[in-house]
Amino acid sequence: MDGLFLENGPYRVNKDLSLTISEGGWQDYAVTVFVDQPVGTGFSYSDANGYMHSLEEISSEFTVFLDKFFDLFPHLRKYDLYLAGESFAGTYIPYFASELLKANEKQGTKYNLQGIAIGNGWISPVHQYDAYYDFSVKNNLLEGEWKEIASRQLKECHIAMKEKVRINVRVCENVLQTVLDNSTHTKDGQPYCINQYDIRLKDEESPDCGQSWPYELKDMTEYLRLPALKSAIHANTQALGWIECSHSVSRALHSDNSNFNPIENTREMDANNMVSGEYDLICNTLGTEYLIGNLTWNGDKGFQSAEQSNWFIDDKLVGYYTTARNLTYVLIKNGSHMVPYDRPIETLDMINRFMGVGDNVVRGLPSRVDQNLTAVEPTKSSSGSKSAGTSTPAGEKIVHDDTESDSVSAAQEEQQDSNSRWGGYKGWSAFAVAIMILLLAAVGFCWYRSGKSSKSPSTWFERLRQLFGKTTRPKKLRLDDQDDTNELDELVVQTPTLFAAEDSDDDAEPTKRKTTHFAIVDDDEETDDIDDFAEWHEETNSHKEH
C-alpha cells in the first residue's frame, strides 16, 4: 500500500489522516490494482505453512492471483500487459515475466505481456557493488581515510564475487556501510548520517540513515490501521492490521536458493525500460549504467552509438533518455530512490510514454524528448544544505577501467563527452493498449529497511543473505568490461522497432489517447484494491500477491 499512498496511487495521506489527490497518480490511463504480495505482507495473511520459500514459489503464486483476477474481469485479459516496479523489483520482476512467458509457451497465448520497466532496481550485484564506491567518490561522499578503507573493501568484494555471486554479498556491503560512516556527524549529542535513498538529505538519525523515510510513512501506517478503513476495504479478517514489513515472510525465505538471474524466455516482450533517480545511493545511476553497458542484447553490447536526448516538461529539463534495440534508460533529475514519491509529474510522464499515451502532455504541461541536440547543463539542486555539493551531474557519464588492480580508482577518471558510448534518449512510446503490473518492490524494500537498522557492515542485506543461489559467472563490472557474456543478456527482447516511432519531438504526431489500460500495482508497497479476494486463502496460499 506504500505505492498507493506514497508514490503512484491517486492519494496521499495528510497528517490529520485525511486524503489529498496526488498529482502524480497513474490512474488516468490505467486501471490500477494494488496487490499485497507475497502472502503475509500488508493486509494479506496465511498460517505458518502458507509462506513462500523461494522466488519461484512467489512467481507461481502470483500467476494464480492473475488467473483469478482475469476470471473475475475477463474483459481485461485482452489488453497489453506490462510489469513495472522499483528497488528489489529489479530482481523479482524478471521472475514474474519469465513465469508468464513460460506459461504462454506451454499453453499458447494467455498473458499478453509486452514489456517490463524497472526503477532504481537492484538487478546485478556484480556491477552495482562497484557503483557504491564510484558513485560515492563522484558525489564527494567518500573522503580521506574513509575513501582508502572503502577502496580496500571493494577489492575484498571483488575477491568474494570470484568465489560466488548472490544478490547480496556480505563483504561487499561493507563499502556502503563505510559511505554511511563517512557521513556520520553529531549535533547536540545526536548522531546523524546521510539518507541512503536520497543523498541530498544529510541529517537522518543514525544508524537508520533514512529507514524512516519517506516521513509520511508513519501517518500512512496509522491511516491503514483505522478500523473504518479496514472495514471499508473488507480487510477485517487480518487481525494484526496492515504491516509494511513481515519478519515471518522474510524468515521463510532465508534458505531460498533462487538464482538472481531467472531470465530465460523474454524475447516476446517489446518494451524494456530502466529508470534511475539522480540522487539515490543504494541503487544508483552508475550501477544501472554499468549493468546496461555490459549487457549484450539483440546482437550488440550496451547502447553503442545511441545518443542521449534531453527530456523536458514545460521547457524545464527533467531528465535524459537513451534508447537502443528496444531497451530504454531514463535518468530522472532530482530524483531519489522512490522517484514517484518526489518526482511525481516526471514519473507520470515517463510511464505515459511507456504506454504510448498522454499526447505529450502531462497534467496540462507539454513534454518532449529532444534528439540530437546539444546537451543542456543540468540545473543545480535548489535544496540548499541538502544538495550533493560539487557532485558531477548524473546526466553526464563516466567511462571506467574494469581491470582488477585499478578498478577502485575508476571514479576519478576524466568524464567523457555526453555523446560517448552511452549516448542518449530517442524518446519512447510503447503500444497504446496496455495492461500494466506495477511491482514497486514490496519484498525487497522492506528487507532493505530492516537490514539497515544496525551499524554492523554485515547487516545491510542480512535478510537477503541466503535468498539467492551461487553462480559461477565471470566478473563483469564497469563499462569497459570486454566480456560479452552477461547474466542479464536475455533481459531485453528482440523487437528492435518498438521505439522507432516515438521521438517525442514537438513535431511528432501526438499519440492518440487510449483508456484501455490496466495496471496491477504490485508495489513494495502492499495494497489491496481487490476487495473481494480475501477469501482466496481458503483455496490457495497464493491469493494475495503483494
PDB file of N, CA and C in Angstrom, residues 534-541:
ATOM      1  N   ALA A 534     -10.139 -11.653  -0.355  1.00  0.00           N
ATOM      2  CA  ALA A 534      -9.668 -12.123   0.944  1.00  0.00           C
ATOM      3  C   ALA A 534      -9.934 -13.601   1.157  1.00  0.00           C
ATOM      4  N   GLU A 535     -11.025 -14.085   0.593  1.00  0.00           N
ATOM      5  CA  GLU A 535     -11.383 -15.466   0.831  1.00  0.00           C
ATOM      6  C   GLU A 535     -10.517 -16.450   0.053  1.00  0.00           C
ATOM      7  N   TRP A 536      -9.663 -15.950  -0.802  1.00  0.00           N
ATOM      8  CA  TRP A 536      -8.872 -16.868  -1.624  1.00  0.00           C
ATOM      9  C   TRP A 536      -7.933 -17.738  -0.802  1.00  0.00           C
ATOM     10  N   HIS A 537      -7.551 -17.271   0.373  1.00  0.00           N
ATOM     11  CA  HIS A 537      -6.598 -18.070   1.139  1.00  0.00           C
ATOM     12  C   HIS A 537      -7.185 -19.402   1.544  1.00  0.00           C
ATOM     13  N   GLU A 538      -8.520 -19.506   1.503  1.00  0.00           N
ATOM     14  CA  GLU A 538      -9.156 -20.777   1.791  1.00  0.00           C
ATOM     15  C   GLU A 538      -8.898 -21.784   0.668  1.00  0.00           C
ATOM     16  N   GLU A 539      -8.654 -21.261  -0.527  1.00  0.00           N
ATOM     17  CA  GLU A 539      -8.465 -22.136  -1.684  1.00  0.00           C
ATOM     18  C   GLU A 539      -6.990 -22.367  -2.000  1.00  0.00           C
ATOM     19  N   THR A 540      -6.189 -21.320  -1.786  1.00  0.00           N
ATOM     20  CA  THR A 540      -4.779 -21.398  -2.173  1.00  0.00           C
ATOM     21  C   THR A 540      -3.988 -20.406  -1.361  1.00  0.00           C
ATOM     22  N   ASN A 541      -2.748 -20.700  -1.119  1.00  0.00           N
ATOM     23  CA  ASN A 541      -1.898 -19.788  -0.353  1.00  0.00           C
ATOM     24  C   ASN A 541      -1.396 -18.636  -1.179  1.00  0.00           C
TER      25      ASN A 541
END
